[in-house]
Each structure stands twice: as C-alpha cells, then as structure tokens.
Short mmCIF file of C-alpha atoms and ligand atoms in Angstrom, two decimals:
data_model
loop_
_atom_site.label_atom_id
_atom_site.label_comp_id
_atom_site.label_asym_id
_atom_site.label_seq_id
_atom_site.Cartn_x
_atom_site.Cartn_y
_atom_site.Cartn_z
CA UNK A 28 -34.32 5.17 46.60
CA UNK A 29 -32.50 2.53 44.41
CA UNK A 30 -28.88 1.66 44.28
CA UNK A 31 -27.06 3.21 41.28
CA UNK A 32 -26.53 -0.52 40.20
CA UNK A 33 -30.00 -1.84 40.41
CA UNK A 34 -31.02 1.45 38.55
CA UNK A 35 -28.60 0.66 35.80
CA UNK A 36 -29.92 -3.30 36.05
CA UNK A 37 -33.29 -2.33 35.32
CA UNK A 38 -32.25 -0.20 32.86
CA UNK A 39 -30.04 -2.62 30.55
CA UNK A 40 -32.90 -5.29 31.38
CA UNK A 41 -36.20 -3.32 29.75
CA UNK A 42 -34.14 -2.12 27.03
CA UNK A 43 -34.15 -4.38 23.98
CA UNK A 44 -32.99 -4.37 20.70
CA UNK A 45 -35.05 -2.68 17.76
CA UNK A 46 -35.87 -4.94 15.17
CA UNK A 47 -34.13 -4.77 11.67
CA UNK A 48 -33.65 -3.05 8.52
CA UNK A 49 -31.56 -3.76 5.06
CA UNK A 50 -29.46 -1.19 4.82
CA UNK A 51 -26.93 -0.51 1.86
CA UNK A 52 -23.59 -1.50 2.54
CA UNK A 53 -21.26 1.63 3.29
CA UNK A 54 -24.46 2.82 5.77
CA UNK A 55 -24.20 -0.90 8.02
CA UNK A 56 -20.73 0.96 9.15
CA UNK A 57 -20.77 1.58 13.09
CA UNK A 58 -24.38 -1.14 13.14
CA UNK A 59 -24.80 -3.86 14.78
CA UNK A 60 -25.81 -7.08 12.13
CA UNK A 61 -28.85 -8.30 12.57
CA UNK A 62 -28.17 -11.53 10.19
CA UNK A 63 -25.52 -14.04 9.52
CA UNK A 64 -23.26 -13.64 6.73
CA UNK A 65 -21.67 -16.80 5.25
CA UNK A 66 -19.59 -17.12 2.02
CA UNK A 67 -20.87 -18.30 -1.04
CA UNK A 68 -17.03 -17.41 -2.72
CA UNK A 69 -13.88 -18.42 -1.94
CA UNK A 70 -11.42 -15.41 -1.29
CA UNK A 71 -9.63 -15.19 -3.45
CA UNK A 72 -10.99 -16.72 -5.89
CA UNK A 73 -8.25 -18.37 -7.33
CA UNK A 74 -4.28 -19.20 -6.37
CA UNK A 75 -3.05 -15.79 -7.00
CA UNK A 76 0.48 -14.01 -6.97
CA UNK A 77 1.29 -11.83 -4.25
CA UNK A 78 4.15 -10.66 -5.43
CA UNK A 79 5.25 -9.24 -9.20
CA UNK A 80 7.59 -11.84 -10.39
CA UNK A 81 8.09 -15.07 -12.19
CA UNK A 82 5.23 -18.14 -12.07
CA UNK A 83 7.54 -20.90 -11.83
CA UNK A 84 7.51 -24.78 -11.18
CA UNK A 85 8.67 -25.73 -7.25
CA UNK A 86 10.98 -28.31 -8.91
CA UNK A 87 12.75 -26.15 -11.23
CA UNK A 88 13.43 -23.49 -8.68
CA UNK A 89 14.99 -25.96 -5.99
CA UNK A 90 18.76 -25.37 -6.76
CA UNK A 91 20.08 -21.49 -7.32
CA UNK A 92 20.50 -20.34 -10.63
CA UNK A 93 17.83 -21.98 -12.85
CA UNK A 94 17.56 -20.62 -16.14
CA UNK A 95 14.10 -20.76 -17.52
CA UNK A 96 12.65 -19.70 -20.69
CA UNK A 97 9.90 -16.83 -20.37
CA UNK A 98 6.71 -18.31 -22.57
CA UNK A 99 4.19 -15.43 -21.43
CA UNK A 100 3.26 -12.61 -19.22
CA UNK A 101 -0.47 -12.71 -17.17
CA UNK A 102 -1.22 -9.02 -16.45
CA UNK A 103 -4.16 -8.61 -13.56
CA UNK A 104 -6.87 -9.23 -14.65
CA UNK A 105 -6.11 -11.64 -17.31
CA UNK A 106 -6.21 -15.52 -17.09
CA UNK A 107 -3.32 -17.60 -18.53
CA UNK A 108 -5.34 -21.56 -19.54
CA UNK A 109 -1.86 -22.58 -21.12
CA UNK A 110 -0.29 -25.22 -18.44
CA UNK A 111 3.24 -24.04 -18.16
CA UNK A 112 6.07 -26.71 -18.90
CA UNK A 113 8.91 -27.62 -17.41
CA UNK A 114 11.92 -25.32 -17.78
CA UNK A 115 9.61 -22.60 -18.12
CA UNK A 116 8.28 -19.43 -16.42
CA UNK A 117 5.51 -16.85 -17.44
CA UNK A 118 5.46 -13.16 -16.02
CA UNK A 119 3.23 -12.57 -13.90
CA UNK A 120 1.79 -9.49 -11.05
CA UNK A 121 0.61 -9.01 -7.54
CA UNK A 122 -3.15 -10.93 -8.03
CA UNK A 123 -2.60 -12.04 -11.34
CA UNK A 124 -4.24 -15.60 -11.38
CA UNK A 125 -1.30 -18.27 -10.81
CA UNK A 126 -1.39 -20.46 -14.34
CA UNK A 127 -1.90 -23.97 -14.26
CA UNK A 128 1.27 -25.99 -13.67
CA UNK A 129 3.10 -23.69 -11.80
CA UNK A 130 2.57 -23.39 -8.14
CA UNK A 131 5.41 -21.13 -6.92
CA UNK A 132 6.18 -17.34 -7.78
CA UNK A 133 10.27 -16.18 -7.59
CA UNK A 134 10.39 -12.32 -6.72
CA UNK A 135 11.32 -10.17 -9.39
CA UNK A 136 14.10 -9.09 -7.07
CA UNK A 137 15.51 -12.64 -7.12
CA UNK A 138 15.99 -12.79 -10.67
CA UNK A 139 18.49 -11.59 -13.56
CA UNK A 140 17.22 -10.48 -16.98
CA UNK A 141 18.43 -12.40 -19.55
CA UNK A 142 16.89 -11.48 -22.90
CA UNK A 143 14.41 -14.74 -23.76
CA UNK A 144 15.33 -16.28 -20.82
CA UNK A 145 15.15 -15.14 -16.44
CA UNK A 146 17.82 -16.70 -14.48
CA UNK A 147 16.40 -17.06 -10.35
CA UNK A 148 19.44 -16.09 -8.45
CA UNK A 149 18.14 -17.79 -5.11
CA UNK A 150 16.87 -21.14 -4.28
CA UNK A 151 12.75 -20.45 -3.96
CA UNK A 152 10.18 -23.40 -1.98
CA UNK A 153 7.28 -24.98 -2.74
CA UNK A 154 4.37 -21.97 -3.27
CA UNK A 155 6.33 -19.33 -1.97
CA UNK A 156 4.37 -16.07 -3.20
CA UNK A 157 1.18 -17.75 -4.03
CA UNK A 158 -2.60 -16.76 -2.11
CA UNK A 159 -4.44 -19.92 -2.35
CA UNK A 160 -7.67 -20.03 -3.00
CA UNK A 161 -10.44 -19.66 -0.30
CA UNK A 162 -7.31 -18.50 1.87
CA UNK A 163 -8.57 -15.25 3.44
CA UNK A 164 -12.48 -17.15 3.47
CA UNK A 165 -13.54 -20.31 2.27
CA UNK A 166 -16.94 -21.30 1.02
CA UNK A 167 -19.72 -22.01 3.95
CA UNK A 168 -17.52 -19.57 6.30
CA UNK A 169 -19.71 -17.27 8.41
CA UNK A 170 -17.91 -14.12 8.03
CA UNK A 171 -20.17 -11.76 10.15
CA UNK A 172 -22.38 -12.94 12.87
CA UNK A 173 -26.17 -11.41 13.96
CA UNK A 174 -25.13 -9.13 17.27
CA UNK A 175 -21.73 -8.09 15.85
CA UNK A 176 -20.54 -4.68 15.27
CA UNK A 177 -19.90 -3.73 11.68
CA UNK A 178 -16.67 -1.74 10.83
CA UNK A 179 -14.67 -0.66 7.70
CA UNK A 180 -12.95 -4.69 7.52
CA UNK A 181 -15.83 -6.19 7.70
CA UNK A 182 -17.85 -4.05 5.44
CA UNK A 183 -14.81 -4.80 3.31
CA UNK A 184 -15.36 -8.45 3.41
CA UNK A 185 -19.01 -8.52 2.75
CA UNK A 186 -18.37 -6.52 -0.52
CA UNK A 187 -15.65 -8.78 -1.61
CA UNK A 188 -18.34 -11.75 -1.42
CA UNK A 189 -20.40 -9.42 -3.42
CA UNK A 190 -22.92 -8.31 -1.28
CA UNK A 191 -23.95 -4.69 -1.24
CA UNK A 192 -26.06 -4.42 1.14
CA UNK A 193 -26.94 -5.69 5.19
CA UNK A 194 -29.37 -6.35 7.74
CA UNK A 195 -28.49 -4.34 10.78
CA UNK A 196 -30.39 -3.16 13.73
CA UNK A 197 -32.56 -0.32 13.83
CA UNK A 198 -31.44 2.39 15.43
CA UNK A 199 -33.05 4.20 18.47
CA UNK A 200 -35.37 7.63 17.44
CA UNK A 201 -34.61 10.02 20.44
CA UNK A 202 -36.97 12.54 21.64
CA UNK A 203 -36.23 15.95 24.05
CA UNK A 204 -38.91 17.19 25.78
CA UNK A 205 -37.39 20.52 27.78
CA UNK A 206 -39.90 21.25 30.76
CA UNK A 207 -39.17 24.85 32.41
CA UNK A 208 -41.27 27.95 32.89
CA UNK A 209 -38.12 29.51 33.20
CA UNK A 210 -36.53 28.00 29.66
CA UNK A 211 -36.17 30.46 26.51
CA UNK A 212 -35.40 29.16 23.00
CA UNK A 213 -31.21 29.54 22.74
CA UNK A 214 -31.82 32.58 19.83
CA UNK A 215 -34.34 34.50 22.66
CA UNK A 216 -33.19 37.17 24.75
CA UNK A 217 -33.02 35.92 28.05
CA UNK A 218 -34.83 37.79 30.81
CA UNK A 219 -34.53 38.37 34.61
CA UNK A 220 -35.04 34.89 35.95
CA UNK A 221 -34.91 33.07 32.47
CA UNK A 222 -32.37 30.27 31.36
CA UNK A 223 -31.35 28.93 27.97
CA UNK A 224 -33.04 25.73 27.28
CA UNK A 225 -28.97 24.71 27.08
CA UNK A 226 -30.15 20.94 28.18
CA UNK A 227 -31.76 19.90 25.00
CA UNK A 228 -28.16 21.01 23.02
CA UNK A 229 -26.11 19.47 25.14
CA UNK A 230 -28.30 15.90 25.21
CA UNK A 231 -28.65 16.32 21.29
CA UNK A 232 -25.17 16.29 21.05
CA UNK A 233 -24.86 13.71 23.42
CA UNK A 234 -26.98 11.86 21.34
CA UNK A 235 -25.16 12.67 17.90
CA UNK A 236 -21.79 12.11 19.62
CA UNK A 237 -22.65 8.38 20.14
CA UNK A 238 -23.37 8.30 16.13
CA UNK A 239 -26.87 7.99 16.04
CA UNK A 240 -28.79 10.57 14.27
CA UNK A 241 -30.28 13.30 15.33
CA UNK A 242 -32.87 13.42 18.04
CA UNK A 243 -36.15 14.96 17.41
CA UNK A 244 -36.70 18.18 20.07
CA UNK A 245 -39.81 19.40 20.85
CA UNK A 246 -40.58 23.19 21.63
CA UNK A 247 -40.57 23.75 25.70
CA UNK A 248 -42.94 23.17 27.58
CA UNK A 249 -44.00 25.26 30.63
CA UNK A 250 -44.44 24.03 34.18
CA UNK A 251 -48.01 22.72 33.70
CA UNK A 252 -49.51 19.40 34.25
CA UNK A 253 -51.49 19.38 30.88
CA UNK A 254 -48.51 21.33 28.68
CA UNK A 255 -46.35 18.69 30.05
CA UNK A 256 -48.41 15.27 29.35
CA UNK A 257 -49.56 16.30 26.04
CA UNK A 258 -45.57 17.10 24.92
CA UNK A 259 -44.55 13.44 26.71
CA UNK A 260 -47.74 11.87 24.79
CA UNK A 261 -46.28 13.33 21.66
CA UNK A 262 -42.79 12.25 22.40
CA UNK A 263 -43.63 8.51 23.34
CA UNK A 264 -45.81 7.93 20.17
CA UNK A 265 -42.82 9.42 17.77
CA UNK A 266 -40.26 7.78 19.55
CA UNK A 267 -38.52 5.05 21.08
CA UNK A 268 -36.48 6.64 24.10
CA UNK A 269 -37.91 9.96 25.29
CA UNK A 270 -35.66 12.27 27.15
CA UNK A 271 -37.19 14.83 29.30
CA UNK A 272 -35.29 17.17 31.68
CA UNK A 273 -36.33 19.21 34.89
CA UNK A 274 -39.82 18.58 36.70
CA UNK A 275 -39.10 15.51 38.16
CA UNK A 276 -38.19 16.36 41.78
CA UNK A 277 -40.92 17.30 45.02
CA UNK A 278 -40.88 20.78 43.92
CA UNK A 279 -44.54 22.30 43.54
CA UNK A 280 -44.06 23.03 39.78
CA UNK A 281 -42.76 19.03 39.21
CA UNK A 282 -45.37 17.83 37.28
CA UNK A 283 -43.67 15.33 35.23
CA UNK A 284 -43.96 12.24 37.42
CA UNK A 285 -47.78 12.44 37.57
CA UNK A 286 -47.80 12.78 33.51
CA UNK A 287 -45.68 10.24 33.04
CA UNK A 288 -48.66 8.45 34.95
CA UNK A 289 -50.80 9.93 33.48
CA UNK A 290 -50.32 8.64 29.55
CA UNK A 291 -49.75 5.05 30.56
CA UNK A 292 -45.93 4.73 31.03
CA UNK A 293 -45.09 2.06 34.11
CA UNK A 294 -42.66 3.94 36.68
CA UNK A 295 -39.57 1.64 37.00
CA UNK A 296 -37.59 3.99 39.31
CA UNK A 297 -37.54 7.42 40.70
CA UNK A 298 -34.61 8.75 42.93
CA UNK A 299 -31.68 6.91 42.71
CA UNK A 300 -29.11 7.10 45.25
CA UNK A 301 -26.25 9.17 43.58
CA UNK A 302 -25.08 12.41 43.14
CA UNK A 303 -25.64 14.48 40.86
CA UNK A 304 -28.92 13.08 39.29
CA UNK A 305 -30.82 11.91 42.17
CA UNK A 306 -34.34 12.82 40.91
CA UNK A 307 -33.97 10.40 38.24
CA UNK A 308 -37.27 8.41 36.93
CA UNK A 309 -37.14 5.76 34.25
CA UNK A 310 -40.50 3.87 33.02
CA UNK A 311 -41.75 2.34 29.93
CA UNK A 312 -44.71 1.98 27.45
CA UNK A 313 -44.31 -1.00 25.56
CA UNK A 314 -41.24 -1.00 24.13
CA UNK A 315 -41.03 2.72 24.63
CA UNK A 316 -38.20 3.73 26.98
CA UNK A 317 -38.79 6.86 28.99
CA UNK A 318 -36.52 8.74 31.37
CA UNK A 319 -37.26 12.16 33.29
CA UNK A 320 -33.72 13.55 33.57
CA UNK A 321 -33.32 16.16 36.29
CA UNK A 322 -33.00 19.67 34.74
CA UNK A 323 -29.91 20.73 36.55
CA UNK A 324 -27.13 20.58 33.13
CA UNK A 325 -24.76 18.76 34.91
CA UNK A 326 -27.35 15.87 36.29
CA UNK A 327 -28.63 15.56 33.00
CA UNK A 328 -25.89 14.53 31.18
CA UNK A 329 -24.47 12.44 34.24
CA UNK A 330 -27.86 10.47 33.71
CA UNK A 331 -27.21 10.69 30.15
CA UNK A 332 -23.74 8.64 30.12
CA UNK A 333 -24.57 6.37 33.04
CA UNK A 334 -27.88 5.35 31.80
CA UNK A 335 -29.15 6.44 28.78
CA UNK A 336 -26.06 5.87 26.94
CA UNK A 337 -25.88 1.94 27.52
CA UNK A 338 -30.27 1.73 27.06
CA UNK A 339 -29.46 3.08 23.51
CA UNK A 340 -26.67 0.69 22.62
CA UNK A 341 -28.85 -1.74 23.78
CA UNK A 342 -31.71 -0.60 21.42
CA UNK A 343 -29.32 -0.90 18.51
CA UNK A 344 -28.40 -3.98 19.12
CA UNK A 345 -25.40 -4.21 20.34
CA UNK A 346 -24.11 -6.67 23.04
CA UNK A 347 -21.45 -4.95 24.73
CA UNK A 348 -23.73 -1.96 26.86
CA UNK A 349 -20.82 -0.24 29.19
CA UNK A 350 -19.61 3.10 28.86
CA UNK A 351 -15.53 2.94 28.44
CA UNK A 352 -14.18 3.61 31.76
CA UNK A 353 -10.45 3.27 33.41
CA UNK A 354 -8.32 3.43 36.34
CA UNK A 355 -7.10 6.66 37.56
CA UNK A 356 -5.15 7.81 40.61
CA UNK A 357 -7.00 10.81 42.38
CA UNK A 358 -4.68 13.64 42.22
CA UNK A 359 -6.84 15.43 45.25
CA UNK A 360 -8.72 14.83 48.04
CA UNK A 361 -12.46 14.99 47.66
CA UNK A 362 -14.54 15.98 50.66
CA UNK A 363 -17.99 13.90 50.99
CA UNK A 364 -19.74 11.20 53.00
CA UNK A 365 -20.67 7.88 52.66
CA UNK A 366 -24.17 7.51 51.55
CA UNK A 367 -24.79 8.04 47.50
CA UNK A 368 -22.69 6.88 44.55
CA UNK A 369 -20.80 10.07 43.39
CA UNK A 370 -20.03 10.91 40.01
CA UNK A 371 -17.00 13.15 40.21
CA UNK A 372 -16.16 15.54 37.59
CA UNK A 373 -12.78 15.26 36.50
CA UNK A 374 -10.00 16.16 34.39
CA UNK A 375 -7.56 13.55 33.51
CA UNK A 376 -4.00 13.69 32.64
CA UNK A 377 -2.24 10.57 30.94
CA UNK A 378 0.82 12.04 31.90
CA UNK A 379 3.94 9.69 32.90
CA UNK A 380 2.84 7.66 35.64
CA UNK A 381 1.70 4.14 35.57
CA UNK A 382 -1.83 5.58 35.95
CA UNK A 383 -3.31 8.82 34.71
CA UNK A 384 -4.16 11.32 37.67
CA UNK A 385 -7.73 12.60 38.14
CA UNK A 386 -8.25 15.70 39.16
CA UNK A 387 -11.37 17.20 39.94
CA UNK A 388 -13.14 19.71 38.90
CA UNK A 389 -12.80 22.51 41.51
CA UNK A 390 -16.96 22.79 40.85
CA UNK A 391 -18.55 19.99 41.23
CA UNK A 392 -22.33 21.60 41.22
CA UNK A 393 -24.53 19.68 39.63
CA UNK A 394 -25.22 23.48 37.67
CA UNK A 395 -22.42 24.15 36.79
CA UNK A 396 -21.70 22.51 33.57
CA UNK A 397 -17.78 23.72 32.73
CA UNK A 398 -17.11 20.75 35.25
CA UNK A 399 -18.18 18.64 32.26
CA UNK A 400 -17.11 20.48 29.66
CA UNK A 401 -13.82 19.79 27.81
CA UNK A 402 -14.00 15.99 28.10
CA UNK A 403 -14.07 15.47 31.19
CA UNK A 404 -14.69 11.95 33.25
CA UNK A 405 -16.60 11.01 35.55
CA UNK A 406 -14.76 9.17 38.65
CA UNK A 407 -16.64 6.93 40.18
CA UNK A 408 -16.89 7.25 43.88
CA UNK A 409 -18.48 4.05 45.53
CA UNK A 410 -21.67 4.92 47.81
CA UNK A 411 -20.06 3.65 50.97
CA UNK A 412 -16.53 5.54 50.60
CA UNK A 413 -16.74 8.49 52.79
CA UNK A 414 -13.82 11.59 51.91
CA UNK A 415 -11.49 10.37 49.38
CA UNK A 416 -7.82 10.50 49.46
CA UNK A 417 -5.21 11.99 47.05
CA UNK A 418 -3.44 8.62 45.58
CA UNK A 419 -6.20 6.44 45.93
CA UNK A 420 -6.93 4.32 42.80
CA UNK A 421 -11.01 4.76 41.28
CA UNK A 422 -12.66 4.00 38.22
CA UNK A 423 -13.08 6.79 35.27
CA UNK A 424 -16.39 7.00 32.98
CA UNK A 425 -15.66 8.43 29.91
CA UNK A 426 -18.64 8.39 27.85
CA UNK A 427 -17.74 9.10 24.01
CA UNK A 428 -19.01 7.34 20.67
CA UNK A 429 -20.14 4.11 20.60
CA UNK A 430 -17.11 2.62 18.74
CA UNK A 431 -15.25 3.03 22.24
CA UNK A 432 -17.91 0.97 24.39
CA UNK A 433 -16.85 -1.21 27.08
CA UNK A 434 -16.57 -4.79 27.61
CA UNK A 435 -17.22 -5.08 31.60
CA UNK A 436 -19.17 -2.24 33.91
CA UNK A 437 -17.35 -0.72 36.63
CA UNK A 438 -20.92 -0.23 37.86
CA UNK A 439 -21.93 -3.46 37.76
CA UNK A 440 -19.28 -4.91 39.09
CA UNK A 441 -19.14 -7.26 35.98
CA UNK A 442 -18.92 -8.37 32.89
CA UNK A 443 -22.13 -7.81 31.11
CA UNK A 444 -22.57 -9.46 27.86
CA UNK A 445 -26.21 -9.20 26.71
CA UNK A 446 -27.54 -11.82 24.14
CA UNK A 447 -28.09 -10.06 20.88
CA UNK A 448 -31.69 -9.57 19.78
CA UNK A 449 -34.06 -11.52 17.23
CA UNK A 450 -35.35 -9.48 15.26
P1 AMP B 501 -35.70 21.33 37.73
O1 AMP B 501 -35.18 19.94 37.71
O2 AMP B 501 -36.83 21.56 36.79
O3 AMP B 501 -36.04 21.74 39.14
O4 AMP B 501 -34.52 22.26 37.29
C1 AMP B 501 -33.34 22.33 38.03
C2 AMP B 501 -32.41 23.39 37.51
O5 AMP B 501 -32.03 23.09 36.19
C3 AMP B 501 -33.00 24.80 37.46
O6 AMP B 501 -32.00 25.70 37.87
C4 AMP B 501 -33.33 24.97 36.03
O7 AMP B 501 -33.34 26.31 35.63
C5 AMP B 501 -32.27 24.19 35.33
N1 AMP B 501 -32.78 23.69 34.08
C6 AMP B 501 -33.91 22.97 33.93
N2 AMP B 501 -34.12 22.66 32.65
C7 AMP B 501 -33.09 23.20 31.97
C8 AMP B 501 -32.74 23.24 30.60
N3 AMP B 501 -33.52 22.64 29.70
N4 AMP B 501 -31.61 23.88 30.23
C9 AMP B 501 -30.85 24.48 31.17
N5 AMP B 501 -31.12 24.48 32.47
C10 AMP B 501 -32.23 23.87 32.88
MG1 MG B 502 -38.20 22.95 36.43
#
C-alpha cells in the first residue's frame, strides 16, 4: 500500500499534456496556450486621447488661461494629417488619434467656451491625456506564453492584435465505465438489493464542473470478468482517462484488476493508504490514463478530487495541477488512529474568525454521500495524526472548476510547478 503522496506523485508524473488544436478565439477561454503569441501591432496604434477635450501644444498650455483658436474637431475614428499651429487647438475624443503637432490633451472640464476660441482654465503638462503608441504592447512583445491559462484579458488582447483564433491544448475525453451487478439505470425501478448507478452522475458532473466537456458513459456492466474487460477495452480505445467505479477491492465479484491486466494497461498502484478510497488502482496504456475508483459514492469522488482532478489539468496542459485548498480550524474533535491519510468531510464556515471553522460531517461513511454534498471540503488529516482536536489548524481540499486551481499541494508538501507540454 502506497502513501497518499507517492500515489498522487505517480499520478501527476504519467500524466502529460495532450497535444494541440487551433481553436477559434472566444472557445481558447478557460485553455491552456499551446503557442507563443507575440505582437506584430503596437497597442494602440497610434498616440491617442484618453480623454474628450482639447489637442493642444505642451507650450501653449504652460501658464493658466491660454486662449487658443479651435481650427478642427477629430471625431473617433477619423484622422486629422493637418499639423496643428501654434496658438491653436482642435477638438478632439476619448481614442481619437492625437494630430500631429500637438502632444498634450486639456480636459474638457478645464476649459471655458468661448465662441471661435477655448480658453484652458488650468495650467496642463507635457502629454497629459495622451496613450502613446505601443503603450499597452509594443511590437515583438510576447503577449501570451505556450503553458499559460487563457482568460477573458487575454483573449481580449489577442483580438486587439487581430488574431481570431489560438492554439491551445487538447482537452482530456473522459470515459465512465459503472461495474455493479447490483447497478440499475437512474430512470429503472430499483429492486430489493439494487442501487442507482448514482456514481457515473456524480463523476460526470465532476467532470463538467471542472469545465471540460462532457464525459462519454458507457451502459453498466455486470460483475463479470469478460462484461467488464470488453467495456474497459472500449473505454481505453475512445478515450484518454477512463474512470471506472466498484470491482476493484478482494471481494469475489472484483474483477476489474485482472481486466485491467488483461487488455494491456500497466498497474501503477492499487490500495493506497487513505481513507475513504483505499481500493484505488491507477495504470496506463500508452498515453491512456486509467483509474479503477472504488464504487462506494463517497470514495469515488474523494479519488476523483485528489487524483483525477489534477491528472486532467495536467492532460490539458496546464502547469499549476493542485486542487485549491486552505487552512481551517477544526470546530470538533474527530475520533481515528494514526495509520491512513484521512479525507474528512466537512462543512466550512468563513464566519468571523481569523480562520474559517471545519466542521465535520456527522457521517463520514465512505456511502454516505450527503457528507459531500452541498460543497463540502475535504480536511486533510495527515496519516500519522491519531484523534484530532477541536482548534487544531488542518488543510481544506476544495475541489471546484479549474479556474480556482492551486499553486502549491498541501499533499505534496510543495510547490509543484510542472513544465508545460510540447506539443
Ligand atoms: P464495490 O466497490 O463494487 O464493492 O462497491 C462498493 C459499494 O458501492 C457497494 O455498496 C455498491 O453498491 C456501491 N456502488 C458501486 N458502484 C456504484 C455506482 N455506480 N453507483 C452507486 N453506488 C455504487
Ligand atoms: Mg461491485
């Protein structure tokens, strides 16, 4: 049985990112870039005014008072070639283009209308009011780098270089395989001793809740060796993280481990020592990424935001892997021994205090899955902490969409930034 920690190592480790696809713009939001982008345009363009006003000379503007003669008006939009003399001003608006010989803008606010002429009340400097040129990005500057993550600014800023579209990172295909001879379909009438395949909902949403799409889920599968490695064989070959739940423990009916074996995927770890989710088995196949969740709701979504979630940020190409976490004061004791990592379901309350105050769950079964419902965390009790006491400080998971990832693991002990992928 493997450390919590060296499970999530391997984990982060086989996982790489997917290669690359061009992608129009608005769709690279919440991506990761999978190219450099560097400015062939200066933004702006041109000086520009950023306020409405009066394009002035510095010079005649030094002293309070000047009265200048108004030879024009520049609209947006519209480009003034005339240079403007001395003694005179032009009209001009927010990102109208500055005209030539006048390098300052006064503030409509500082000035008094006077027919023909504007009188500027104030005493203005030197290009007060004016966006250079190339001010927010110059030519040659990289505005978006391969590995980073892609939101509404910078999506902005590619457009305004006129770009419309991206090369981002594929993005992990998910597969659910459900094994259970006890599982119905969630629209079947459940009978005596039958359960709602509720697992492949709640990891679907899981899924979706991170932002990427939709995972493919295939029909249950009874407790049979040949059922089962025909479903994983058709879940590896149509995509690149298969999920599977139940049949991985020492139970009689477990059958998954053995197909797993049995289509070609290399065993990286079973059992890991934590609780819930101890059954846990990860391999791969190729690039494929498979893990055999443990069918108990409650483990499988545990496994889910511990390990799966960070393997598929991975995949997608993003550099920061760890599930948000934070520091919470236990608000009551939890009875346990030293001996597994615990994942304790909790509710938190960002009340007043310094801290918020976790407090658990009072079921922490790993089937009962209202412990997890709500959005609840997950505090992090280390493997060698025996009971825990009310007021003692631990570290919250709270898995969520990937916009809230992470920079350092609370599992790891570290900050974890991964190189970003060639793709
Ligand atoms: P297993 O890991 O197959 O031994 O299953 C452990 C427990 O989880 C059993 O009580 C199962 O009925 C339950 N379970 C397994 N798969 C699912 C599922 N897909 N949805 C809901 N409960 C499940
Ligand atoms: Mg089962």
């Amino acid at each position: 049985m493997i450390s919590v920690a060296d499970a999530l190592r391997i984990v982060v480790d086989t996982a790489a990112p997917l290669g690359s696809e061009r992608v129009a713009l608005v769709d690279a939001c919440g991506r990761v870039a999978a190219e450099d982008v560097v400015s062939t345009r200066a933004v702006p363009a041109a000086d520009n005014s950023a306020m409405d006003g009066f394009a002035v000379r510095a010079e005649d503007v030094a002293e309070p008072g000047a009265r200048l003669r108004i030879v024009g008006s520049v609209p947006a939009g519209s480009v003034r070639a005339e240079p403007l003399a001395r003694g005179t001003a032009v009209k001009i608006f927010t990102g109208s283009v500055v005209p030539p010989g006048a390098d300052t803008v006064v503030r409509v606010e500082d000035t008094e209308d006077a027919g023909e002429h504007v009188i500027v009340t104030v005493a203005v400097s030197r290009g007060a009011n004016v966006r250079r040129a190339g001010e927010d990005i110059a030519v040659g500057a990289t505005v978006v780098r391969a590995g980073q993550e892609i939101g509404p600014a910078d999506v902005g800023v590619i457009a305004s270089l006129g770009r419309a579209a991206l090369t981002v990172h594929c993005r992990p295909r998910i597969a659910i395989v459900s094994t259970g001879a006890e599982l119905v379909e969630v629209d079947e009438a459940a009978g005596p001793g039958q359960v709602v395949n509720s697992n492949a909902y709640a990891l679907a949403a899981a899924v979706v809740e991170t932002g990427l799409p939709r995972p493919l889920v295939l029909p249950i599968v009874r407790d049979r060796f040949e059922d089962i490695r025909a479903s994983l064989e058709e879940a590896t070959a149509r995509a690149d993280v298969v999920l599977s739940t139940g049949g991985v423990s020492v139970g009689d009916y477990d059958f998954v481990k053995d197909a797993l074996d049995a289509i070609g995927v290399e065993r990286l770890f079973w059992k890991v020592a934590q609780k819930p989710g101890k059954p846990l088995a990860f391999g791969r196949r190729g690039t494929r990424l498979v893990f055999g969740l443990p069918g108990n709701p409650v483990s499988a979504l545990v496994c889910f935001a511990v390990y799966v979630w960070p393997a598929l940020r991975r995949l997608a190409g993003h550099t920061r892997l760890h599930v948000p976490s934070e520091r919470a004061v236990l608000g009551a004791p939890v009875r346990r021994k030293p001996g597994l990592t615990e994942f304790v379901r909790v509710h938190l309350d960002h009340g007043r205090g310094r801290l918020p105050i976790a407090t658990p769950f009072r079921s922490q079964s790993s089937g009962v899955l209202t412990g997890l419902a709500g959005g609840a965390g997950l505090l992090v009790a280390p493997a060698d902490r025996g009971a825990l006491e009310a007021g003692d400080e631990f570290d919250v998971l709270r898995p969520g969409p990937f916009a809230a990832a992470g920079t350092s693991s609370v599992l790891l002990g570290a900050t974890v930034a991964m190189p970003g992928g060639t793709c």
